[in-house]
Amino acid sequence: MASGSDRNPIIIGGLPSQVPDFDPEETQEWLDSLDAAVDERGRERARYLMLRLIERAREKRVAVPEMRSTDYVNTIPTRAEPFFPGNEEIERKILNATRWNAAVMVSRAQRPGIGVGGHIATFASSASLYDVGFNHFFRGKDEGDGGDQVFFQGHASPGIYARAFLLDRLSEDNLDGFRQEKSKAPHGLSSYPHPRLMPDFWEFPTVSMGLGPIGAIYQARMNRYMHARGIADTSKSHVWAFLGDGEMDEPESLGQLTIAAREGLDNLTFVVNCNLQRLDGPVRGNGKVIQELESVFRGAGWNVIKLIWDRSWDPLLAQDRDGILVNRMNTTPDGQFQTYATESGAYIRDHFFGDDQRLRAMVEGMTDDQILHLGRGGHDHKKIYAAFKAAVEHTGQPTVILAKTVKGWTLGPNFEGRNATHQMKKLTVDDLKGFRDRLHLPISDKELESGAPPYYHPGRDSEEIQYMHDRRLGLGGYVPTRVVRAEPLALPDDKTYATVKKGSGQQSIATTMAFVRLLKDLMRDKELGRRFVLIAPDEYRTFGMDSFFPSAKIYNPLGQQYESVDRELLLAYKESPTGQMLHDGISEAGCTASLIAAGSAYATHGEPLIPVYVFYSMFGFQRTGDQFWQMSDQLARGFVLGATAGRTTLTGEGLQHADGHSQLLASTNPGCVAYDPAFGFEIAHIVQDGLRRMYGPDSEDVFYYLTVYNEPIQHPAEPENVDAEGILKGVYRFSEGTSGSIPAQIMASGVAVPWAVEAQKILAEEWDVKADVWSATSWNELRREAVACEEYNLLHPEEEHRVPYVTRKLAGAEGPFVAVSDWMRAVPDQIARWVPGTYQSLGADGFGFADTRGAARRFFHIDAQSIVVGVLTELAREGKVDRSVLKQAIDRYQLLDVAAADPGAAGGDA
């Protein structure tokens, strides 16, 4: 049986970059032979010869490496490193001050009586990476464009605050307000990068791990999309994503790498901080995460730059005549390197160098202290600069920099490389003294022994601070900074909405198609039309949006380099470098990332885009709910369409497609304005109001979620005296009862409104009940407004109490009230406490299943006949009808027999 190491090699192999060439003449002869083969016989013949050589080498048991990974050394050899243009001494002083203030801020936040904590070890490991970026690469927004987009690693936020403090962007009060956003207002600082909480500072929320990488990929793509369509000049913008090696375990971190390579996003750089640790232990203790990630990124088509060793290793690598040192680096697992970070120089001499005489001879002239300080590349400014410069100058591919660091670097032996370091928040006095000494800061023992440790600022006129300001001035302003330069859009007048408001006449269409018809009219607007960004996960045809293919076209930076199989059709598939539609494949996560990037373009680039993301309702908030929180946090705007909505409306698809709860999930997102419209004219009012609220003069940081259905119905024309306010606030009387003597109220939403109208007719004709039908366009908004009223009343007992809109609206209606929808009962139950009368709900609770619409609705008891029985039941409870009629109604309508139900309309994908 193969050994564990044979089954799971910790290095796959690679090309040498640091091993010195001791016979360059012989090497040149081999290279010349290859050149001659290429020149005289062509590339194909040369390729054949190379493959035969590799085959023969393996026959001879020569360890020929594969290209998926390279030796465990820096990709950029020392001889190829560029000149470092900065003042390394000044930059070291700046970084030391930043390190100190970041750690002290978190330590002070853990003081007695506060105890809000924080994280210091992540920034300690990545501080040099950020510092080089701030001093030499990250472009600000002062030139009037979007600058660079930097996705900061969430747990590194203390270091970003600490740097902003040195630049007088934040005060000591701000640092002392870390994680105390309300109690220290207006000086409080958010825990992590949160644009909603700090809208002038942070641009991108990243601490929900895995969302930063996918967000950065689609931000880089959105930059190219906007440039290609002539909306904004993003040619100078570079996207940087700072990530953790443990974070790369998240599926979203690696799941969309290929799109970045496929579209040649050389405006994108990932910087993976490989400190070899997750939150509670090693990332790949028995393996090598850098080698693993190199293989993944290379395989996905990325340019890979490994930044592993600092300059102190250069003389040793230069002596490595036979590659024994590189071999030791290749074969030492990460768990052991983590141990070396916590041990003495003598231990490293004995265990890393000691068992091979050639290795031990390399360090014979070095002291244990010198061996101890053989460092990692992620802490070496010159090596980092070389990697960053190579990344931004590389063309044709995105780049990933795999930078090796030590978690908790410089914080002292109690922090550095320890498994628990991520959760350690407070430094003891001895820790602080050692930390101060290591950073060479002029802080006395007395200052550290008396009360909270002080912040350090070298003075506004010091050379360090002036250097920082000069560097940011040269790079176009301070980072991070969020600026909203976008002007309100000129919105179309009522005429644009007229067609949809006329209804569908004798034609039956789904609400999805009603929305698509409205979208077509909106996209014809000269100013607004070009700003729409259509997004769908490989389902444009399902949603009836293939009609946009010939005009809007599908975005592809390479265009369409083939003849489409359906090219003879009127609605043929059309790709274009200036296409307006984003066809992101079968990836709701990718589509939502596009949605966020487009929806925040008004701030990122000062140019508003109006994303319209259409997806299977079931696969929205349930599958990518974390990203919708990211969308709210990033203050993104746009329209989200949960198509094929409802538990019973998507016939035949079954459990995993049957959405009966996304409206409830949407209600948990404070930035989401959710509606469940029944008819085209309702959609028209909602969309018009959404455009006003999101893109008008007094724009709001919200996004709209509309659930639309695939069941064809006849849409009525807008009533003459339509209650537009009621549509927008969440409820209005759609159909007033005209016959019957016993009053009742039916509230319905979305596809359930026609069932309610049918029930209204049956109640009048068969049971003498005069029922009004109310269209509840938004259960969520009704509840949200009611909760706001109650909060106001709680805090203003001496003021006139506010009455929720739903209570006022239904005040004159005589109950009972029966609510019905194609959602689980918890959706309409949101408003139960504010309905002025007896309230009962009917809903599709439980798992969905495949069947006819009629059978499914009879099973859940939400069809018209079930509504009739529901109303009669409540009237019997109030003594307005005899209870004997209930059994009569159940038998008459055969409610216990699912097969007895009318199957209902079939088909209707859109």
mmCIF file of N, CA and C in Angstrom, residues 722-770:
data_model
loop_
_atom_site.group_PDB
_atom_site.id
_atom_site.type_symbol
_atom_site.label_atom_id
_atom_site.label_comp_id
_atom_site.label_asym_id
_atom_site.label_seq_id
_atom_site.Cartn_x
_atom_site.Cartn_y
_atom_site.Cartn_z
ATOM 1 N N VAL A 722 -57.441 54.588 -9.763
ATOM 2 C CA VAL A 722 -56.571 53.614 -9.119
ATOM 3 C C VAL A 722 -55.975 54.192 -7.841
ATOM 4 N N ASP A 723 -55.895 53.345 -6.832
ATOM 5 C CA ASP A 723 -55.310 53.742 -5.543
ATOM 6 C C ASP A 723 -53.796 53.530 -5.614
ATOM 7 N N ALA A 724 -53.113 54.484 -6.242
ATOM 8 C CA ALA A 724 -51.666 54.335 -6.423
ATOM 9 C C ALA A 724 -50.942 54.309 -5.090
ATOM 10 N N GLU A 725 -51.391 55.113 -4.141
ATOM 11 C CA GLU A 725 -50.754 55.119 -2.826
ATOM 12 C C GLU A 725 -50.854 53.743 -2.182
ATOM 13 N N GLY A 726 -52.041 53.132 -2.276
ATOM 14 C CA GLY A 726 -52.217 51.811 -1.684
ATOM 15 C C GLY A 726 -51.332 50.770 -2.329
ATOM 16 N N ILE A 727 -51.167 50.837 -3.668
ATOM 17 C CA ILE A 727 -50.285 49.897 -4.366
ATOM 18 C C ILE A 727 -48.875 49.989 -3.804
ATOM 19 N N LEU A 728 -48.408 51.213 -3.609
ATOM 20 C CA LEU A 728 -47.022 51.405 -3.171
ATOM 21 C C LEU A 728 -46.835 51.120 -1.690
ATOM 22 N N LYS A 729 -47.841 51.409 -0.897
ATOM 23 C CA LYS A 729 -47.702 51.178 0.547
ATOM 24 C C LYS A 729 -47.974 49.732 0.927
ATOM 25 N N GLY A 730 -48.684 49.000 0.041
ATOM 26 C CA GLY A 730 -48.806 47.578 0.305
ATOM 27 C C GLY A 730 -50.181 46.983 0.218
ATOM 28 N N VAL A 731 -51.256 47.776 0.194
ATOM 29 C CA VAL A 731 -52.585 47.180 0.102
ATOM 30 C C VAL A 731 -53.582 48.205 -0.427
ATOM 31 N N TYR A 732 -54.498 47.731 -1.271
ATOM 32 C CA TYR A 732 -55.600 48.570 -1.749
ATOM 33 C C TYR A 732 -56.771 47.655 -2.105
ATOM 34 N N ARG A 733 -57.975 48.254 -2.114
ATOM 35 C CA ARG A 733 -59.148 47.464 -2.451
ATOM 36 C C ARG A 733 -59.216 47.314 -3.967
ATOM 37 N N PHE A 734 -59.068 46.083 -4.444
ATOM 38 C CA PHE A 734 -59.072 45.823 -5.880
ATOM 39 C C PHE A 734 -60.494 45.610 -6.410
ATOM 40 N N SER A 735 -61.292 44.862 -5.675
ATOM 41 C CA SER A 735 -62.638 44.529 -6.153
ATOM 42 C C SER A 735 -63.613 44.596 -4.988
ATOM 43 N N GLU A 736 -64.570 45.514 -5.082
ATOM 44 C CA GLU A 736 -65.566 45.667 -4.030
ATOM 45 C C GLU A 736 -66.719 44.702 -4.293
ATOM 46 N N GLY A 737 -67.166 44.045 -3.237
ATOM 47 C CA GLY A 737 -68.292 43.130 -3.381
ATOM 48 C C GLY A 737 -69.553 43.858 -3.814
ATOM 49 N N THR A 738 -70.310 43.256 -4.711
ATOM 50 C CA THR A 738 -71.504 43.929 -5.244
ATOM 51 C C THR A 738 -72.795 43.239 -4.864
ATOM 52 N N SER A 739 -72.726 42.010 -4.366
ATOM 53 C CA SER A 739 -73.955 41.313 -3.964
ATOM 54 C C SER A 739 -73.679 40.450 -2.758
ATOM 55 N N GLY A 740 -74.760 40.050 -2.084
ATOM 56 C CA GLY A 740 -74.640 39.329 -0.836
ATOM 57 C C GLY A 740 -74.929 40.249 0.324
ATOM 58 N N SER A 741 -75.286 39.681 1.469
ATOM 59 C CA SER A 741 -75.648 40.514 2.616
ATOM 60 C C SER A 741 -74.705 40.375 3.802
ATOM 61 N N ILE A 742 -73.869 39.321 3.805
ATOM 62 C CA ILE A 742 -72.967 39.084 4.943
ATOM 63 C C ILE A 742 -71.582 39.595 4.563
ATOM 64 N N PRO A 743 -71.051 40.608 5.230
ATOM 65 C CA PRO A 743 -69.764 41.189 4.822
ATOM 66 C C PRO A 743 -68.565 40.328 5.234
ATOM 67 N N ALA A 744 -67.555 40.372 4.398
ATOM 68 C CA ALA A 744 -66.272 39.706 4.689
ATOM 69 C C ALA A 744 -65.204 40.353 3.823
ATOM 70 N N GLN A 745 -63.937 40.083 4.168
ATOM 71 C CA GLN A 745 -62.810 40.674 3.444
ATOM 72 C C GLN A 745 -61.820 39.573 3.077
ATOM 73 N N ILE A 746 -61.367 39.602 1.817
ATOM 74 C CA ILE A 746 -60.335 38.664 1.371
ATOM 75 C C ILE A 746 -59.114 39.487 0.964
ATOM 76 N N MET A 747 -57.987 39.181 1.538
ATOM 77 C CA MET A 747 -56.726 39.830 1.179
ATOM 78 C C MET A 747 -55.861 38.810 0.455
ATOM 79 N N ALA A 748 -55.345 39.206 -0.695
ATOM 80 C CA ALA A 748 -54.549 38.267 -1.489
ATOM 81 C C ALA A 748 -53.392 39.010 -2.136
ATOM 82 N N SER A 749 -52.371 38.253 -2.504
ATOM 83 C CA SER A 749 -51.221 38.869 -3.177
ATOM 84 C C SER A 749 -50.819 38.033 -4.376
ATOM 85 N N GLY A 750 -50.195 38.708 -5.344
ATOM 86 C CA GLY A 750 -49.633 38.022 -6.488
ATOM 87 C C GLY A 750 -50.635 37.171 -7.224
ATOM 88 N N VAL A 751 -50.231 35.958 -7.527
ATOM 89 C CA VAL A 751 -51.037 35.056 -8.335
ATOM 90 C C VAL A 751 -52.320 34.632 -7.621
ATOM 91 N N ALA A 752 -52.424 34.886 -6.337
ATOM 92 C CA ALA A 752 -53.601 34.488 -5.578
ATOM 93 C C ALA A 752 -54.774 35.449 -5.748
ATOM 94 N N VAL A 753 -54.544 36.650 -6.272
ATOM 95 C CA VAL A 753 -55.640 37.612 -6.416
ATOM 96 C C VAL A 753 -56.741 37.069 -7.323
ATOM 97 N N PRO A 754 -56.437 36.456 -8.473
ATOM 98 C CA PRO A 754 -57.524 35.870 -9.272
ATOM 99 C C PRO A 754 -58.298 34.780 -8.534
ATOM 100 N N TRP A 755 -57.616 33.992 -7.672
ATOM 101 C CA TRP A 755 -58.356 32.995 -6.894
ATOM 102 C C TRP A 755 -59.329 33.691 -5.951
ATOM 103 N N ALA A 756 -58.873 34.792 -5.360
ATOM 104 C CA ALA A 756 -59.722 35.535 -4.433
ATOM 105 C C ALA A 756 -60.939 36.112 -5.149
ATOM 106 N N VAL A 757 -60.743 36.599 -6.381
ATOM 107 C CA VAL A 757 -61.859 37.147 -7.155
ATOM 108 C C VAL A 757 -62.861 36.044 -7.480
ATOM 109 N N GLU A 758 -62.354 34.853 -7.820
ATOM 110 C CA GLU A 758 -63.253 33.727 -8.075
ATOM 111 C C GLU A 758 -64.009 33.345 -6.801
ATOM 112 N N ALA A 759 -63.318 33.346 -5.667
ATOM 113 C CA ALA A 759 -63.970 33.034 -4.395
ATOM 114 C C ALA A 759 -65.021 34.083 -4.061
ATOM 115 N N GLN A 760 -64.725 35.330 -4.367
ATOM 116 C CA GLN A 760 -65.686 36.413 -4.143
ATOM 117 C C GLN A 760 -66.996 36.129 -4.873
ATOM 118 N N LYS A 761 -66.888 35.669 -6.102
ATOM 119 C CA LYS A 761 -68.069 35.366 -6.911
ATOM 120 C C LYS A 761 -68.844 34.187 -6.326
ATOM 121 N N ILE A 762 -68.132 33.122 -5.942
ATOM 122 C CA ILE A 762 -68.796 31.943 -5.373
ATOM 123 C C ILE A 762 -69.498 32.310 -4.074
ATOM 124 N N LEU A 763 -68.843 33.088 -3.226
ATOM 125 C CA LEU A 763 -69.430 33.478 -1.945
ATOM 126 C C LEU A 763 -70.731 34.257 -2.150
ATOM 127 N N ALA A 764 -70.730 35.124 -3.125
ATOM 128 C CA ALA A 764 -71.931 35.927 -3.375
ATOM 129 C C ALA A 764 -73.056 35.081 -3.944
ATOM 130 N N GLU A 765 -72.720 34.218 -4.897
ATOM 131 C CA GLU A 765 -73.750 33.462 -5.597
ATOM 132 C C GLU A 765 -74.283 32.290 -4.783
ATOM 133 N N GLU A 766 -73.457 31.687 -3.964
ATOM 134 C CA GLU A 766 -73.866 30.449 -3.299
ATOM 135 C C GLU A 766 -74.073 30.591 -1.796
ATOM 136 N N TRP A 767 -73.498 31.654 -1.181
ATOM 137 C CA TRP A 767 -73.531 31.710 0.289
ATOM 138 C C TRP A 767 -73.967 33.077 0.830
ATOM 139 N N ASP A 768 -74.415 33.954 -0.051
ATOM 140 C CA ASP A 768 -74.931 35.276 0.350
ATOM 141 C C ASP A 768 -73.884 36.091 1.111
ATOM 142 N N VAL A 769 -72.640 35.934 0.742
ATOM 143 C CA VAL A 769 -71.553 36.665 1.396
ATOM 144 C C VAL A 769 -71.036 37.742 0.443
ATOM 145 N N LYS A 770 -70.985 38.957 0.941
ATOM 146 C CA LYS A 770 -70.484 40.091 0.163
ATOM 147 C C LYS A 770 -69.036 40.355 0.584
#
